[in-house]
mmCIF file of the C-alpha atoms, coordinates in Angstrom:
data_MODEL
# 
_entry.id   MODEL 
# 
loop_
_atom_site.group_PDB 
_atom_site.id 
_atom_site.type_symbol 
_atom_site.label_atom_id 
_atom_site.label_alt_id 
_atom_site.label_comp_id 
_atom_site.label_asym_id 
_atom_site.label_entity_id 
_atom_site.label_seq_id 
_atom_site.pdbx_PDB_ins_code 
_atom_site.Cartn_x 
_atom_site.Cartn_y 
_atom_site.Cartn_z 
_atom_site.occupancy 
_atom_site.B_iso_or_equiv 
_atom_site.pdbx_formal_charge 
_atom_site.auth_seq_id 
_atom_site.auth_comp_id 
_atom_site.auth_asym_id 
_atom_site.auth_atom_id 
_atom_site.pdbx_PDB_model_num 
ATOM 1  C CA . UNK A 1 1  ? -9.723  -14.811 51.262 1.00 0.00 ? 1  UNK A CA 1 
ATOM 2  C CA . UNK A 1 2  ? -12.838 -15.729 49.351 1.00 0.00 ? 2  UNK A CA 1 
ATOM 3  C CA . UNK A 1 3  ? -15.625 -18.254 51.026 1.00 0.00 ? 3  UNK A CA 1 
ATOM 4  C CA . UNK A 1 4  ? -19.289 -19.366 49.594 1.00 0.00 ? 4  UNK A CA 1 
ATOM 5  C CA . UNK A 1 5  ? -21.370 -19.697 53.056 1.00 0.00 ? 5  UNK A CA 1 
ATOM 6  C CA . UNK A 1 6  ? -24.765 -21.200 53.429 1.00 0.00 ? 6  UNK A CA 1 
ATOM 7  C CA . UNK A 1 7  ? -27.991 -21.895 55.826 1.00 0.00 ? 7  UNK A CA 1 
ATOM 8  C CA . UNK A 1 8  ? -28.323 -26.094 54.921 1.00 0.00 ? 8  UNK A CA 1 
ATOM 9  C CA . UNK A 1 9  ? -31.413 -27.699 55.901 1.00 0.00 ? 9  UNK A CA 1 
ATOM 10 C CA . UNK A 1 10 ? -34.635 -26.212 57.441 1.00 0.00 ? 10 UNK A CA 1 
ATOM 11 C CA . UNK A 1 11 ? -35.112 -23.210 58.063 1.00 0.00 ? 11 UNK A CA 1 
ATOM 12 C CA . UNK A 1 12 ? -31.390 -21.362 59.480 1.00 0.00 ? 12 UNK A CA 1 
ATOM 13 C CA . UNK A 1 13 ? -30.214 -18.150 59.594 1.00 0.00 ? 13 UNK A CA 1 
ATOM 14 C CA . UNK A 1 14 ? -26.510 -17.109 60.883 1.00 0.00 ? 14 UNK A CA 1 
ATOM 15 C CA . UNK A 1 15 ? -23.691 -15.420 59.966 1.00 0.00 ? 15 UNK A CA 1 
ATOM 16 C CA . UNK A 1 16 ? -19.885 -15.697 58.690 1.00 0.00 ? 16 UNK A CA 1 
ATOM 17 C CA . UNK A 1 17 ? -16.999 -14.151 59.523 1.00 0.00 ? 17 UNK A CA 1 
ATOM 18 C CA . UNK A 1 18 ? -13.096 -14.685 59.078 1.00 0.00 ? 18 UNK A CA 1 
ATOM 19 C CA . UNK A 1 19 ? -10.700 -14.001 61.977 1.00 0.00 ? 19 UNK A CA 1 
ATOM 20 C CA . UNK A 1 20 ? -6.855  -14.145 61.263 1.00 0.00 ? 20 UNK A CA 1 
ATOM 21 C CA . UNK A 1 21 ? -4.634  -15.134 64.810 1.00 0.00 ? 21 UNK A CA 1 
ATOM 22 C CA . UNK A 1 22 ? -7.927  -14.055 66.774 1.00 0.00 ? 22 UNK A CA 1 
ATOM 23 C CA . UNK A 1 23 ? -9.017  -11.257 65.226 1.00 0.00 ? 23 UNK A CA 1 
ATOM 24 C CA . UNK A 1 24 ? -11.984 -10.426 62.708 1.00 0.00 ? 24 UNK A CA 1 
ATOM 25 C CA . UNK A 1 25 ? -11.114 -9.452  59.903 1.00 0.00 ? 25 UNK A CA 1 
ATOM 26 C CA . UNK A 1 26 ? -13.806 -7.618  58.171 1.00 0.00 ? 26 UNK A CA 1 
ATOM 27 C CA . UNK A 1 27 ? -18.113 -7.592  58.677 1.00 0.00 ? 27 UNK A CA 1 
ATOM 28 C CA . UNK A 1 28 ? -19.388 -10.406 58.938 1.00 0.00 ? 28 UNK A CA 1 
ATOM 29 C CA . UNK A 1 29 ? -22.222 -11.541 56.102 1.00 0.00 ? 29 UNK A CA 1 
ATOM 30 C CA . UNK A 1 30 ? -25.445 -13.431 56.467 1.00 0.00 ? 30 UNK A CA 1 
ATOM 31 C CA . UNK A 1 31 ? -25.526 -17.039 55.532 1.00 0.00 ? 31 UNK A CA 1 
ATOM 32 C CA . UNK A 1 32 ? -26.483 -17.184 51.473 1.00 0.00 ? 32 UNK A CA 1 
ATOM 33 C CA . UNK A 1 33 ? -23.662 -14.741 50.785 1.00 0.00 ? 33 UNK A CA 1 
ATOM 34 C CA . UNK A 1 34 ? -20.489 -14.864 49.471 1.00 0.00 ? 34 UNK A CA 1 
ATOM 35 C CA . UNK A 1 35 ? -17.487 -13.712 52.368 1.00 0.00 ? 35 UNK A CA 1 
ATOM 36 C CA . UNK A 1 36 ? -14.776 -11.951 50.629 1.00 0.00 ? 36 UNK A CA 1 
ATOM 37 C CA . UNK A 1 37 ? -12.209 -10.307 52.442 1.00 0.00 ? 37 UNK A CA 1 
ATOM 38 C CA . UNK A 1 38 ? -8.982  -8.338  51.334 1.00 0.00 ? 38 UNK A CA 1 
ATOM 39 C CA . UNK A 1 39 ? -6.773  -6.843  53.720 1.00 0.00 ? 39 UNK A CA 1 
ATOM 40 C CA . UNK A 1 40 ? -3.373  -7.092  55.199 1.00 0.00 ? 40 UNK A CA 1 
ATOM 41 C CA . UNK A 1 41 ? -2.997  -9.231  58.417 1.00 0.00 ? 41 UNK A CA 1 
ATOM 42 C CA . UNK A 1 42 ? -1.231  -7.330  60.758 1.00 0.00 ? 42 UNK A CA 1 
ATOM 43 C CA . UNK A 1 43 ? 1.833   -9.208  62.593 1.00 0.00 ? 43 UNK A CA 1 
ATOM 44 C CA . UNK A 1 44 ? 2.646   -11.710 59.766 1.00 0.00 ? 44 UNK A CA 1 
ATOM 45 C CA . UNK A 1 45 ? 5.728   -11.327 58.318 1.00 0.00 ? 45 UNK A CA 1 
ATOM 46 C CA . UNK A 1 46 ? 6.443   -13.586 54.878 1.00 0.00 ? 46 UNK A CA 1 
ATOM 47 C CA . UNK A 1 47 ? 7.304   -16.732 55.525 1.00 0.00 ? 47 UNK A CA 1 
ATOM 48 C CA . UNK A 1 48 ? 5.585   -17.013 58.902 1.00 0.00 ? 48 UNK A CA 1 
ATOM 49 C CA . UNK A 1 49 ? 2.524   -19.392 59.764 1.00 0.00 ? 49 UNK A CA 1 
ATOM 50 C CA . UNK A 1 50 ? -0.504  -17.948 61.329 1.00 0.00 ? 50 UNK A CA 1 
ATOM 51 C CA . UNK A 1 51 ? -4.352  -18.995 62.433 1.00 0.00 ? 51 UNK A CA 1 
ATOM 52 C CA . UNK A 1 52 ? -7.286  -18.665 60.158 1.00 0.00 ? 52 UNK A CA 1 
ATOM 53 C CA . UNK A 1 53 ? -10.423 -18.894 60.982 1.00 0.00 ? 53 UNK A CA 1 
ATOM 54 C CA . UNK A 1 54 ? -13.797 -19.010 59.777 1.00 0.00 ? 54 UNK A CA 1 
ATOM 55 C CA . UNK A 1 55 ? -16.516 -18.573 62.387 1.00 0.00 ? 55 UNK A CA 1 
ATOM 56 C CA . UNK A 1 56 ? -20.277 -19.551 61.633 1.00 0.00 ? 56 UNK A CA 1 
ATOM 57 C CA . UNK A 1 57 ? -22.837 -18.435 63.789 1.00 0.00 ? 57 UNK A CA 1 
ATOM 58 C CA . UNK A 1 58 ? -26.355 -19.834 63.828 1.00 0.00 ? 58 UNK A CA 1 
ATOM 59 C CA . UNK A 1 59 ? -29.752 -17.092 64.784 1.00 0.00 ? 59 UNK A CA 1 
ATOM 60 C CA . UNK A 1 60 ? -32.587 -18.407 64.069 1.00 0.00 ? 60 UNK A CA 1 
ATOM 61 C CA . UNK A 1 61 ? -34.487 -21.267 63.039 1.00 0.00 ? 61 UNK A CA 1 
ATOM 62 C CA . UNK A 1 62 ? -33.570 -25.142 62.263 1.00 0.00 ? 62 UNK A CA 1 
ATOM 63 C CA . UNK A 1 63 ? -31.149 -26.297 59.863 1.00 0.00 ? 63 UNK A CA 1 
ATOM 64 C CA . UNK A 1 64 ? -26.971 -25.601 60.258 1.00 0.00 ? 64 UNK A CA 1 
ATOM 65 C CA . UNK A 1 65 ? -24.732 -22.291 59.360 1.00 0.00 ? 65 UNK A CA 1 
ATOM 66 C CA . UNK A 1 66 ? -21.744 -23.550 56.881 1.00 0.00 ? 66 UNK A CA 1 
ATOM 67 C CA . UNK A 1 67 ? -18.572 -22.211 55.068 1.00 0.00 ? 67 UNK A CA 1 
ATOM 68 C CA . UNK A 1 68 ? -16.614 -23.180 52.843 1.00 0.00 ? 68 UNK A CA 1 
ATOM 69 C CA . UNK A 1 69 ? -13.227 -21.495 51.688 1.00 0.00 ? 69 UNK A CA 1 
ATOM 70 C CA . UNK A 1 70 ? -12.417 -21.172 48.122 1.00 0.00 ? 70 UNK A CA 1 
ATOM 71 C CA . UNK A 1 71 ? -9.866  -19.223 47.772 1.00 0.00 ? 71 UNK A CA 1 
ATOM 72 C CA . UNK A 1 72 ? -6.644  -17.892 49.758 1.00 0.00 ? 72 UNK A CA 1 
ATOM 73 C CA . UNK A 1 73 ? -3.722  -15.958 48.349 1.00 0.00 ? 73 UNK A CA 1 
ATOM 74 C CA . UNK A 1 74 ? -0.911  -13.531 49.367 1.00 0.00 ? 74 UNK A CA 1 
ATOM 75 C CA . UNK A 1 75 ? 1.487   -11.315 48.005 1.00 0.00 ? 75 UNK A CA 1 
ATOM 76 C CA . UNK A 1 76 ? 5.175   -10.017 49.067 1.00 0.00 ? 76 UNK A CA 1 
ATOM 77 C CA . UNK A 1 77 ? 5.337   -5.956  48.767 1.00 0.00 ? 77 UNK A CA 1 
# 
């Protein structure tokens, strides 16, 4: 899963993390940087649906914490 995240407007700071059926799933990055995370997701079988999600979290300042995702892919092994 790949994401570009961003502080927009005045003066934000935050962070950005992906969570797969409630859990995080990897460290979470400060707004500016790009959120890339590889990994498998424990308890999803192919074929099945599960719950992404991308949590922003604004610090400091003025402005808005955003993500956006770019990429998402999967494999079979």
């Amino acid at each position: 899963m790949f994401a570009h995240t961003a502080a927009v407007g005045g003066t934000a700071t935050g962070d950005v993390q992906f969570a797969a059926n409630g859990s995080a799933r990897g460290a979470s990055v400060s707004a500016g940087s790009g959120l890339d995370v590889t990994g498998i997701i424990d308890g999803v079988e192919t074929g099945e649906q599960f719950t992404l999600d991308v949590r922003a979290r604004h610090l400091t300042g003025t402005g808005s914490i955003a993500a956006q995702v770019r990429m998402i892919y999967g494999r079979q092994t």
